[in-house]
Coordinates of N, CA and C in Angstrom, one line a residue:
X1 N 0.8 -1.2 0.0 CA 0.0 0.0 0.0 C 0.9 1.3 0.0
X2 N 1.9 1.2 0.7 CA 2.8 2.4 0.8 C 3.5 2.6 -0.6
X3 N 3.5 1.6 -1.4 CA 4.1 1.7 -2.8 C 3.0 2.1 -3.8
X4 N 1.8 2.4 -3.2 CA 0.7 2.8 -4.1 C 0.0 1.7 -4.8
X5 N 0.2 0.4 -4.3 CA -0.5 -0.7 -4.9 C -1.8 -1.1 -4.3
X6 N -2.8 -1.4 -5.1 CA -4.0 -2.0 -4.5 C -3.8 -3.4 -4.0
X7 N -4.5 -3.8 -3.0 CA -4.2 -5.0 -2.3 C -5.5 -5.9 -2.1
X8 N -5.4 -7.1 -2.5 CA -6.4 -8.2 -2.2 C -5.7 -9.3 -1.4
X9 N -6.1 -9.6 -0.2 CA -5.4 -10.6 0.6 C -6.4 -11.4 1.3
X10 N -5.8 -12.6 1.8 CA -6.7 -13.5 2.5 C -6.7 -13.2 4.0
X11 N -7.7 -13.8 4.7 CA -7.8 -13.7 6.1 C -6.9 -14.8 6.7
X12 N -6.5 -14.7 8.0 CA -6.8 -13.6 8.9 C -5.9 -12.4 8.5
X13 N -6.6 -11.2 8.6 CA -6.0 -10.0 8.0 C -4.8 -9.5 8.8
X14 N -4.9 -9.5 10.2 CA -3.9 -9.0 11.0 C -3.8 -9.8 12.3
X15 N -2.7 -9.6 13.0 CA -2.6 -10.3 14.3 C -3.1 -9.6 15.5
X16 N -3.3 -8.3 15.3 CA -3.7 -7.4 16.4 C -4.6 -6.3 15.9
X17 N -5.4 -5.7 16.9 CA -6.2 -4.6 16.5 C -5.4 -3.4 16.0
X18 N -4.2 -3.2 16.7 CA -3.3 -2.2 16.3 C -2.9 -2.3 14.8
X19 N -2.5 -3.5 14.4 CA -2.1 -3.7 13.0 C -3.3 -3.4 12.0
X20 N -4.5 -3.8 12.4 CA -5.7 -3.6 11.6 C -5.9 -2.1 11.4
X21 N -5.8 -1.3 12.5 CA -6.0 0.1 12.4 C -4.9 0.8 11.6
X22 N -3.7 0.3 11.7 CA -2.6 0.9 10.9 C -2.8 0.6 9.4
X23 N -3.3 -0.6 9.1 CA -3.5 -0.8 7.7 C -4.7 0.0 7.1
X24 N -5.7 0.2 7.9 CA -6.8 1.1 7.5 C -6.3 2.5 7.3
X25 N -5.5 3.0 8.2 CA -4.9 4.4 8.0 C -4.1 4.5 6.8
X26 N -3.2 3.6 6.5 CA -2.3 3.6 5.4 C -3.1 3.6 4.1
X27 N -4.2 2.7 4.1 CA -5.0 2.6 2.9 C -5.7 3.9 2.5
X28 N -6.2 4.6 3.6 CA -6.8 5.9 3.3 C -5.8 7.0 2.9
X29 N -4.6 6.9 3.5 CA -3.6 7.9 3.2 C -3.2 7.8 1.7
X30 N -3.0 6.5 1.3 CA -2.5 6.2 -0.1 C -3.6 6.1 -1.1
X31 N -4.9 6.2 -0.7 CA -6.1 6.1 -1.6 C -6.0 4.9 -2.5
X32 N -5.7 3.7 -1.9 CA -5.7 2.5 -2.6 C -7.0 1.7 -2.3
X33 N -7.3 0.8 -3.2 CA -8.4 -0.1 -3.1 C -8.0 -1.4 -2.4
X34 N -8.6 -1.8 -1.3 CA -8.3 -3.0 -0.6 C -9.5 -3.9 -0.4
X35 N -9.2 -5.2 -0.3 CA -10.3 -6.2 0.0 C -9.7 -7.4 0.6
X36 N -10.4 -7.9 1.6 CA -10.0 -9.2 2.2 C -10.8 -10.3 1.6
X37 N -10.3 -11.5 1.6 CA -10.9 -12.6 0.9 C -12.1 -13.2 1.7
X38 N -13.1 -12.5 2.0 CA -14.3 -13.0 2.5 C -15.3 -13.3 1.3
X39 N -14.9 -14.3 0.6 CA -15.7 -14.6 -0.6 C -17.2 -14.8 -0.3
X40 N -17.5 -15.3 0.8 CA -18.9 -15.5 1.2 C -19.7 -14.3 1.3
X41 N -19.0 -13.1 1.6 CA -19.7 -11.9 1.7 C -20.3 -11.4 0.4
X42 N -19.7 -11.9 -0.7 CA -20.2 -11.5 -2.1 C -21.2 -12.6 -2.6
X43 N -21.4 -13.7 -1.8 CA -22.2 -14.8 -2.3 C -23.7 -14.6 -2.1
X44 N -24.4 -15.4 -2.9 CA -25.9 -15.3 -2.8 C -26.4 -15.7 -1.4
X45 N -25.8 -16.7 -0.8 CA -26.3 -17.2 0.5 C -26.2 -16.1 1.6
X46 N -25.1 -15.5 1.7 CA -25.0 -14.4 2.7 C -25.9 -13.3 2.4
X47 N -26.1 -12.9 1.2 CA -27.0 -11.7 0.9 C -28.4 -12.1 1.2
X48 N -28.8 -13.4 0.9 CA -30.1 -13.8 1.2 C -30.4 -13.8 2.7
X49 N -29.4 -14.2 3.5 CA -29.6 -14.1 5.0 C -29.8 -12.7 5.4
X50 N -29.1 -11.8 4.9 CA -29.2 -10.4 5.3 C -30.6 -9.9 4.9
X51 N -31.1 -10.2 3.7 CA -32.4 -9.8 3.3 C -33.5 -10.4 4.2
X52 N -33.4 -11.7 4.6 CA -34.4 -12.3 5.5 C -34.4 -11.5 6.8
X53 N -33.2 -11.3 7.4 CA -33.2 -10.7 8.7 C -33.8 -9.3 8.6
X54 N -33.4 -8.5 7.7 CA -33.8 -7.1 7.5 C -35.3 -7.0 7.2
X55 N -35.8 -8.0 6.5 CA -37.3 -8.1 6.2 C -38.1 -8.6 7.4
X56 N -37.5 -9.0 8.4 CA -38.2 -9.5 9.6 C -38.8 -10.9 9.4
X57 N -38.2 -11.7 8.5 CA -38.7 -13.0 8.2 C -38.6 -13.9 9.4
X58 N -37.5 -13.8 10.2 CA -37.4 -14.6 11.4 C -37.7 -13.9 12.7
X59 N -38.3 -12.7 12.6 CA -38.7 -11.9 13.7 C -37.6 -11.1 14.3
X60 N -37.8 -10.5 15.4 CA -36.8 -9.7 16.1 C -35.6 -10.5 16.6
X61 N -34.4 -10.2 16.3 CA -33.2 -10.9 16.7 C -32.6 -10.3 17.9
X62 N -32.5 -11.1 19.0 CA -31.9 -10.6 20.2 C -30.7 -11.4 20.6
X63 N -30.6 -12.6 20.1 CA -29.4 -13.4 20.3 C -28.9 -14.1 19.0
X64 N -27.6 -14.2 18.9 CA -27.0 -14.9 17.8 C -26.0 -16.0 18.4
X65 N -26.1 -17.2 17.9 CA -25.2 -18.3 18.3 C -24.4 -18.8 17.1
X66 N -23.1 -18.7 17.2 CA -22.2 -19.1 16.2 C -21.3 -20.3 16.6
X67 N -21.3 -21.4 15.9 CA -20.5 -22.5 16.2 C -19.5 -22.8 15.2
X68 N -18.3 -23.4 15.6 CA -17.4 -23.9 14.6 C -16.6 -25.0 15.3
X69 N -16.4 -26.1 14.6 CA -15.6 -27.2 15.1 C -14.2 -27.3 14.5
X70 N -13.8 -26.2 13.9 CA -12.5 -26.1 13.2 C -11.3 -26.6 14.1
X71 N -11.2 -26.2 15.4 CA -10.0 -26.7 16.1 C -10.2 -28.2 16.6
X72 N -11.3 -28.8 16.2 CA -11.4 -30.2 16.5 C -11.2 -31.1 15.3
X73 N -11.6 -30.6 14.1 CA -11.6 -31.5 12.9 C -10.6 -31.0 11.9
X74 N -10.2 -29.8 11.9 CA -9.4 -29.2 10.8 C -7.9 -29.0 11.2
X75 N -7.7 -28.4 12.4 CA -6.4 -28.2 12.9 C -6.5 -28.4 14.4
X76 N -5.4 -28.7 15.1 CA -5.4 -28.9 16.5 C -5.0 -27.6 17.3
X77 N -5.6 -27.4 18.4 CA -5.3 -26.3 19.3 C -5.2 -26.9 20.7
X78 N -4.6 -26.2 21.6 CA -4.4 -26.7 23.0 C -3.2 -27.6 23.1
X79 N -2.3 -27.6 22.1 CA -1.1 -28.4 22.1 C 0.1 -27.7 22.7
X80 N 1.0 -28.5 23.3 CA 2.2 -27.9 23.8 C 3.2 -27.7 22.6
X81 N 4.2 -26.8 22.8 CA 5.2 -26.6 21.8 C 6.0 -27.9 21.8
X82 N 6.3 -28.4 20.6 CA 7.1 -29.6 20.4 C 8.5 -29.4 21.1
X83 N 9.0 -30.4 21.8 CA 10.3 -30.3 22.4 C 11.4 -30.4 21.3
X84 N 12.7 -30.3 21.7 CA 13.8 -30.4 20.8 C 13.9 -31.9 20.4
X85 N 14.2 -32.2 19.2 CA 14.3 -33.6 18.7 C 15.3 -34.4 19.6
X86 N 14.9 -35.6 19.9 CA 15.7 -36.5 20.8 C 15.3 -36.5 22.2
X87 N 14.3 -35.6 22.6 CA 13.9 -35.6 24.0 C 13.0 -36.8 24.3
X88 N 13.4 -37.6 25.3 CA 12.6 -38.8 25.6 C 11.2 -38.5 26.1
X89 N 10.3 -39.2 25.5 CA 8.9 -39.0 25.9 C 8.5 -39.9 27.1
X90 N 8.8 -39.4 28.3 CA 8.5 -40.1 29.5 C 7.4 -39.4 30.3
X91 N 6.6 -40.2 30.9 CA 5.4 -39.7 31.7 C 5.7 -39.8 33.2
X92 N 6.0 -38.7 33.8 CA 6.4 -38.7 35.3 C 5.2 -38.8 36.2
X93 N 4.1 -38.3 35.8 CA 2.9 -38.3 36.6 C 1.7 -38.1 35.7
X94 N 0.5 -38.1 36.3 CA -0.7 -38.0 35.5 C -1.4 -36.7 35.5
X95 N -0.7 -35.6 36.0 CA -1.2 -34.3 35.9 C -1.1 -33.6 34.6
X96 N -1.7 -32.5 34.4 CA -1.8 -31.9 33.1 C -0.4 -31.5 32.6
X97 N 0.5 -30.9 33.5 CA 1.8 -30.5 33.0 C 2.7 -31.7 32.6
X98 N 2.6 -32.8 33.4 CA 3.4 -34.0 33.0 C 3.0 -34.6 31.7
X99 N 1.7 -34.7 31.5 CA 1.1 -35.2 30.3 C 1.5 -34.3 29.1
X100 N 1.4 -33.0 29.3 CA 1.8 -32.0 28.3 C 3.3 -32.2 27.9
X101 N 4.1 -32.3 28.9 CA 5.6 -32.5 28.6 C 5.8 -33.8 27.8
X102 N 5.1 -34.8 28.2 CA 5.3 -36.1 27.4 C 4.8 -36.0 26.0
X103 N 3.7 -35.3 25.8 CA 3.2 -35.1 24.5 C 4.2 -34.2 23.6
X104 N 4.7 -33.2 24.3 CA 5.7 -32.3 23.6 C 6.9 -33.1 23.1
X105 N 7.4 -34.0 24.0 CA 8.5 -34.8 23.6 C 8.2 -35.8 22.5
X106 N 7.0 -36.4 22.5 CA 6.5 -37.3 21.5 C 6.4 -36.6 20.2
X107 N 5.9 -35.4 20.2 CA 5.8 -34.6 18.9 C 7.1 -34.3 18.4
X108 N 8.1 -34.1 19.2 CA 9.5 -33.7 18.7 C 10.0 -34.8 17.8
X109 N 9.6 -36.0 18.0 CA 10.2 -37.1 17.2 C 9.2 -37.6 16.1
X110 N 8.2 -36.8 15.8 CA 7.2 -37.2 14.9 C 7.5 -36.6 13.5
X111 N 8.4 -37.2 12.8 CA 8.7 -36.8 11.4 C 9.0 -35.3 11.3
X112 N 10.1 -34.8 12.0 CA 10.4 -33.3 11.9 C 11.3 -33.0 10.7
X113 N 11.2 -33.8 9.6 CA 12.0 -33.5 8.4 C 11.4 -32.4 7.6
X114 N 12.1 -31.4 7.3 CA 11.6 -30.3 6.5 C 11.4 -30.7 5.0
X115 N 10.3 -30.3 4.4 CA 10.1 -30.6 3.0 C 11.2 -30.0 2.1
X116 N 11.5 -30.7 1.1 CA 12.5 -30.1 0.1 C 12.0 -28.9 -0.5
X117 N 12.8 -27.8 -0.6 CA 12.5 -26.6 -1.2 C 11.8 -25.6 -0.3
X118 N 11.5 -26.0 0.9 CA 10.9 -25.0 1.9 C 12.0 -24.1 2.5
X119 N 11.8 -22.8 2.4 CA 12.7 -21.9 3.0 C 12.1 -21.5 4.4
X120 N 12.4 -22.2 5.4 CA 11.7 -22.0 6.7 C 12.0 -20.6 7.3
X121 N 13.2 -20.1 7.0 CA 13.6 -18.8 7.5 C 12.7 -17.7 6.9
X122 N 12.3 -17.9 5.6 CA 11.4 -16.9 5.0 C 10.0 -17.1 5.5
X123 N 9.6 -18.4 5.7 CA 8.3 -18.6 6.3 C 8.1 -18.0 7.6
X124 N 9.1 -18.0 8.5 CA 9.0 -17.4 9.8 C 8.8 -15.9 9.7
X125 N 9.4 -15.3 8.7 CA 9.1 -13.8 8.5 C 9.4 -13.0 9.7
X126 N 8.4 -12.3 10.2 CA 8.6 -11.4 11.3 C 8.4 -12.0 12.7
X127 N 8.3 -13.4 12.7 CA 8.1 -14.1 14.0 C 9.4 -13.8 14.8
X128 N 9.2 -13.4 16.1 CA 10.3 -13.0 16.9 C 11.3 -14.1 17.3
X129 N 10.8 -15.3 17.5 CA 11.6 -16.4 17.9 C 12.0 -17.3 16.7
X130 N 13.2 -17.9 16.8 CA 13.7 -18.8 15.8 C 13.1 -20.2 16.1
X131 N 11.9 -20.4 15.7 CA 11.1 -21.6 16.0 C 11.6 -22.7 15.0
X132 N 11.9 -23.8 15.5 CA 12.3 -24.9 14.6 C 11.2 -25.4 13.8
X133 N 11.5 -25.9 12.5 CA 10.4 -26.4 11.7 C 9.8 -27.7 12.3
X134 N 8.5 -27.8 12.1 CA 7.8 -29.0 12.6 C 6.5 -29.1 11.7
X135 N 6.1 -30.3 11.3 CA 4.9 -30.4 10.5 C 3.6 -30.0 11.2
X136 N 3.7 -29.8 12.5 CA 2.5 -29.4 13.2 C 2.1 -27.9 12.9
X137 N 3.1 -27.2 12.3 CA 2.9 -25.8 11.9 C 2.6 -25.6 10.5
X138 N 3.2 -26.4 9.6 CA 3.2 -26.1 8.2 C 2.8 -27.4 7.4
X139 N 1.9 -27.3 6.4 CA 1.5 -26.1 5.7 C 0.2 -25.4 6.1
X140 N -0.7 -26.2 6.8 CA -2.1 -25.7 7.0 C -2.3 -25.4 8.5
X141 N -1.7 -26.1 9.4 CA -2.2 -26.1 10.8 C -1.5 -24.9 11.6
X142 N -0.9 -24.0 11.0 CA -0.3 -22.8 11.6 C -1.4 -22.0 12.3
X143 N -2.6 -22.2 11.9 CA -3.7 -21.4 12.4 C -3.9 -21.5 13.9
X144 N -3.6 -22.6 14.5 CA -3.8 -22.8 15.9 C -2.7 -22.3 16.8
X145 N -1.6 -21.8 16.2 CA -0.4 -21.5 17.0 C -0.3 -20.0 17.2
X146 N 0.0 -19.5 18.4 CA 0.1 -18.1 18.7 C 1.1 -17.4 17.9
X147 N 2.2 -18.0 17.5 CA 3.3 -17.4 16.7 C 2.8 -17.1 15.3
X148 N 1.9 -17.8 14.8 CA 1.5 -17.7 13.3 C 0.1 -17.3 13.1
X149 N -0.8 -17.7 13.9 CA -2.2 -17.5 13.6 C -3.0 -16.8 14.7
X150 N -4.3 -16.8 14.6 CA -5.2 -16.1 15.5 C -6.2 -17.1 16.1
X151 N -6.0 -18.4 16.0 CA -7.0 -19.3 16.5 C -8.3 -19.4 15.7
X152 N -9.2 -20.3 16.1 CA -10.4 -20.6 15.3 C -11.3 -19.4 15.2
X153 N -11.4 -18.6 16.3 CA -12.3 -17.5 16.3 C -11.8 -16.4 15.3
X154 N -10.5 -16.1 15.4 CA -9.9 -15.1 14.5 C -9.9 -15.6 13.0
X155 N -9.7 -16.9 12.8 CA -9.6 -17.5 11.5 C -10.9 -17.6 10.8
X156 N -11.9 -18.1 11.5 CA -13.2 -18.3 11.0 C -14.3 -17.2 11.2
X157 N -14.0 -16.4 12.2 CA -14.9 -15.3 12.6 C -15.1 -14.4 11.4
X158 N -14.1 -14.2 10.5 CA -14.3 -13.3 9.4 C -15.4 -13.8 8.5
X159 N -15.7 -15.1 8.5 CA -16.8 -15.7 7.7 C -18.1 -15.8 8.5
X160 N -18.0 -16.3 9.7 CA -19.1 -16.7 10.5 C -19.9 -15.6 11.2
X161 N -19.2 -14.5 11.6 CA -19.8 -13.4 12.2 C -20.4 -12.4 11.2
X162 N -20.0 -12.6 10.0 CA -20.3 -11.6 8.9 C -21.8 -11.4 8.7
X163 N -22.6 -12.5 8.6 CA -24.0 -12.3 8.3 C -24.7 -11.6 9.4
X164 N -24.4 -12.0 10.7 CA -25.1 -11.3 11.8 C -24.7 -9.8 11.9
X165 N -23.4 -9.6 11.8 CA -22.8 -8.2 11.9 C -23.4 -7.3 10.8
X166 N -23.5 -7.8 9.6 CA -24.0 -7.1 8.5 C -25.5 -6.8 8.6
X167 N -26.3 -7.9 8.8 CA -27.7 -7.8 8.7 C -28.3 -7.0 9.9
X168 N -27.7 -7.1 11.1 CA -28.2 -6.4 12.3 C -27.6 -5.0 12.5
X169 N -26.6 -4.7 11.6 CA -26.0 -3.4 11.7 C -25.3 -3.2 13.1
X170 N -24.5 -4.2 13.4 CA -23.8 -4.2 14.7 C -22.6 -3.2 14.6
X171 N -22.2 -2.7 15.7 CA -21.1 -1.7 15.8 C -20.0 -2.2 16.7
X172 N -19.7 -1.5 17.8 CA -18.7 -2.0 18.7 C -19.4 -2.6 19.9
X173 N -19.0 -3.7 20.5 CA -19.6 -4.3 21.6 C -19.4 -3.4 22.9
X174 N -20.3 -3.5 23.8 CA -20.2 -2.8 25.1 C -19.4 -3.6 26.1
X175 N -19.5 -5.0 25.9 CA -18.8 -5.9 26.8 C -18.4 -7.2 26.1
X176 N -17.4 -7.8 26.5 CA -17.0 -9.1 26.0 C -16.6 -10.0 27.1
X177 N -17.1 -11.2 27.2 CA -16.8 -12.2 28.2 C -16.4 -13.5 27.6
X178 N -15.2 -14.0 28.0 CA -14.7 -15.2 27.4 C -14.3 -16.2 28.4
X179 N -14.5 -17.5 28.0 CA -14.1 -18.6 28.8 C -13.5 -19.6 27.9
X180 N -12.6 -20.5 28.4 CA -12.0 -21.5 27.4 C -11.4 -22.6 28.2
X181 N -11.1 -23.7 27.4 CA -10.3 -24.8 28.0 C -8.9 -24.3 28.1
X182 N -8.0 -25.2 28.4 CA -6.6 -24.8 28.7 C -5.9 -24.4 27.4
X183 N -5.0 -23.5 27.5 CA -4.1 -23.1 26.3 C -3.0 -24.2 26.3
X184 N -2.4 -24.4 25.1 CA -1.2 -25.2 24.9 C 0.0 -24.3 25.3
X185 N 0.8 -24.9 26.2 CA 1.9 -24.1 26.8 C 3.3 -24.5 26.3
X186 N 4.2 -23.6 26.5 CA 5.6 -23.8 26.2 C 6.5 -23.5 27.4
X187 N 7.4 -24.4 27.7 CA 8.3 -24.2 28.9 C 9.3 -23.1 28.6
X188 N 9.5 -22.2 29.5 CA 10.5 -21.1 29.3 C 11.7 -21.5 30.2
X189 N 12.9 -21.6 29.6 CA 14.1 -21.9 30.5 C 14.3 -20.8 31.5
X190 N 14.7 -21.1 32.7 CA 14.9 -20.1 33.7 C 16.4 -19.6 33.5
X191 N 16.6 -18.3 33.4 CA 18.0 -17.8 33.2 C 18.8 -18.2 34.4
X192 N 20.1 -18.4 34.1 CA 21.1 -18.7 35.1 C 21.1 -17.5 36.2
X193 N 21.0 -17.9 37.4 CA 21.1 -16.9 38.5 C 19.8 -16.3 38.9
X194 N 18.7 -16.6 38.1 CA 17.4 -16.1 38.5 C 16.9 -16.7 39.7
X195 N 16.2 -15.9 40.6 CA 15.7 -16.4 41.8 C 14.5 -17.3 41.5
X196 N 14.3 -18.4 42.3 CA 13.2 -19.3 42.1 C 11.9 -18.6 42.2
X197 N 11.0 -18.8 41.2 CA 9.7 -18.2 41.3 C 9.6 -16.7 40.8
X198 N 10.8 -16.2 40.4 CA 10.8 -14.8 40.1 C 10.3 -14.5 38.6
X199 N 10.4 -15.6 37.8 CA 10.0 -15.4 36.4 C 9.0 -16.5 36.0
X200 N 8.2 -16.2 35.0 CA 7.2 -17.3 34.5 C 8.0 -18.4 34.0
X201 N 7.5 -19.6 34.1 CA 8.2 -20.8 33.6 C 7.5 -21.4 32.4
X202 N 6.3 -20.8 32.0 CA 5.6 -21.2 30.8 C 4.9 -20.0 30.2
X203 N 4.6 -20.2 28.9 CA 3.9 -19.1 28.2 C 3.0 -19.8 27.1
X204 N 1.9 -19.2 26.7 CA 1.0 -19.8 25.7 C 1.7 -20.1 24.4
X205 N 1.5 -21.2 23.8 CA 2.1 -21.6 22.5 C 1.0 -21.8 21.5
X206 N -0.2 -22.4 21.9 CA -1.3 -22.6 21.0 C -2.6 -22.3 21.7
X207 N -3.5 -21.9 20.9 CA -4.8 -21.4 21.4 C -5.6 -22.5 22.0
X208 N -6.6 -22.2 22.9 CA -7.4 -23.3 23.5 C -8.2 -24.1 22.5
X209 N -8.4 -25.4 22.8 CA -9.2 -26.2 21.9 C -10.6 -25.7 21.9
X210 N -11.2 -25.3 23.0 CA -12.6 -24.9 23.1 C -12.7 -23.6 23.8
X211 N -13.6 -22.7 23.3 CA -13.8 -21.4 23.9 C -15.2 -21.0 23.6
X212 N -15.7 -20.1 24.5 CA -17.0 -19.4 24.3 C -16.8 -17.9 24.6
X213 N -17.2 -17.1 23.6 CA -17.0 -15.7 23.8 C -18.4 -15.0 23.6
X214 N -18.8 -14.2 24.6 CA -20.1 -13.5 24.5 C -19.8 -12.0 24.2
X215 N -20.4 -11.5 23.2 CA -20.3 -10.1 22.9 C -21.7 -9.4 23.1
X216 N -21.7 -8.3 23.8 CA -23.0 -7.6 24.0 C -22.9 -6.3 23.2
X217 N -24.0 -6.2 22.3 CA -24.0 -5.0 21.4 C -25.2 -4.2 21.8
X218 N -25.1 -2.9 21.8 CA -26.1 -2.0 22.3 C -27.3 -1.9 21.3
X219 N -28.4 -1.4 21.7 CA -29.6 -1.2 20.8 C -29.2 0.0 19.9
X220 N -29.7 -0.1 18.7 CA -29.5 1.0 17.7 C -30.8 1.2 17.0
X221 N -31.4 2.4 17.1 CA -32.7 2.7 16.5 C -33.8 1.8 17.0
X222 N -34.5 1.2 16.1 CA -35.6 0.2 16.5 C -35.0 -1.2 16.8
X223 N -33.8 -1.4 16.5 CA -33.2 -2.7 16.8 C -32.8 -2.9 18.2
X224 N -33.3 -3.9 18.9 CA -32.9 -4.1 20.3 C -31.4 -4.5 20.5
X225 N -31.0 -4.5 21.8 CA -29.6 -5.0 22.1 C -29.5 -6.4 21.6
X226 N -28.3 -6.8 21.3 CA -28.0 -8.1 20.8 C -26.9 -8.8 21.5
X227 N -27.1 -10.0 21.9 CA -26.0 -10.8 22.5 C -25.5 -11.9 21.5
X228 N -24.3 -11.8 21.1 CA -23.7 -12.7 20.1 C -22.7 -13.6 20.8
X229 N -22.9 -14.9 20.6 CA -22.0 -15.9 21.3 C -21.3 -16.7 20.2
X230 N -20.0 -16.7 20.3 CA -19.1 -17.5 19.4 C -18.6 -18.7 20.2
X231 N -18.8 -19.9 19.7 CA -18.3 -21.1 20.4 C -17.4 -21.9 19.5
X232 N -16.2 -22.2 19.9 CA -15.3 -23.0 19.1 C -15.2 -24.4 19.7
X233 N -15.3 -25.4 18.9 CA -15.3 -26.8 19.3 C -16.5 -27.0 20.2
X234 N -17.5 -26.2 20.1 CA -18.8 -26.3 20.9 C -18.5 -26.4 22.3
X235 N -18.0 -25.4 22.9 CA -17.6 -25.4 24.3 C -18.8 -25.0 25.2
X236 N -19.0 -25.8 26.3 CA -19.9 -25.6 27.4 C -21.4 -25.8 27.0
X237 N -21.8 -25.9 25.8 CA -23.1 -26.3 25.4 C -23.1 -27.0 24.1
X238 N -24.0 -27.9 23.9 CA -24.1 -28.6 22.6 C -24.8 -27.8 21.6
X239 N -24.3 -27.9 20.4 CA -25.0 -27.3 19.2 C -26.3 -28.1 18.9
X240 N -27.3 -27.5 18.4 CA -28.5 -28.3 18.0 C -28.1 -29.3 17.0
X241 N -28.8 -30.5 17.0 CA -28.4 -31.6 16.2 C -28.5 -31.2 14.7
X242 N -29.4 -30.2 14.4 CA -29.5 -29.9 13.0 C -28.6 -28.7 12.6
X243 N -27.7 -28.3 13.5 CA -26.8 -27.2 13.2 C -25.5 -27.6 12.6
X244 N -25.3 -27.3 11.3 CA -24.1 -27.8 10.6 C -22.9 -27.1 11.2
X245 N -21.8 -27.9 11.3 CA -20.5 -27.3 11.8 C -19.8 -26.7 10.6
X246 N -19.1 -25.6 10.7 CA -18.3 -25.0 9.7 C -16.9 -24.6 10.2

């Protein structure tokens, strides 16, 4: 955009709200045309949903429930960072941390051979850490890892929230409440000489397998307030049996 080029790109668009606002500002400054790959937004199905809702076909909408099973069927989340190759996969106890450590070690020895022709250094791009190649990241399942993606909600929300946001004229939420299963963690080596307990020993590596996020939107005009709930891996309540997963 700074070179004056128009841009069409795929989602997820950015890693943070700051990045999104920066791109919006640069696009306006440079007067370029931009579009994100929400192909469904231009499709007949999405436009029909918007027409139904705005025509009152399903009545007044006060709640929206959105489900996706992507982190259960398409890519994994809630996984630990793979250990260094050669780490023995031993299980010292039955608690979550011990099982996670054993899984991390087992993953380390699961075919970590880089595909021929892949420039992993270029793939890492602006990622701050020199993360070793592993097939759990590339080519498709990077979506579930904090270093590369934005999890199921950030990845699929661009598609799944679109119809409700568009048809109901939603703006900014007044409150957001989120709950989730455990994050996948990575062990942080303790620096030499550091006092015990003075520094964190773990940090998030992959997004939770399941989560529920509730957004509260204010009333606008004749449209009442709306509660929009996004559930990944159908956390804390079952989806209706006739509700297709996407």
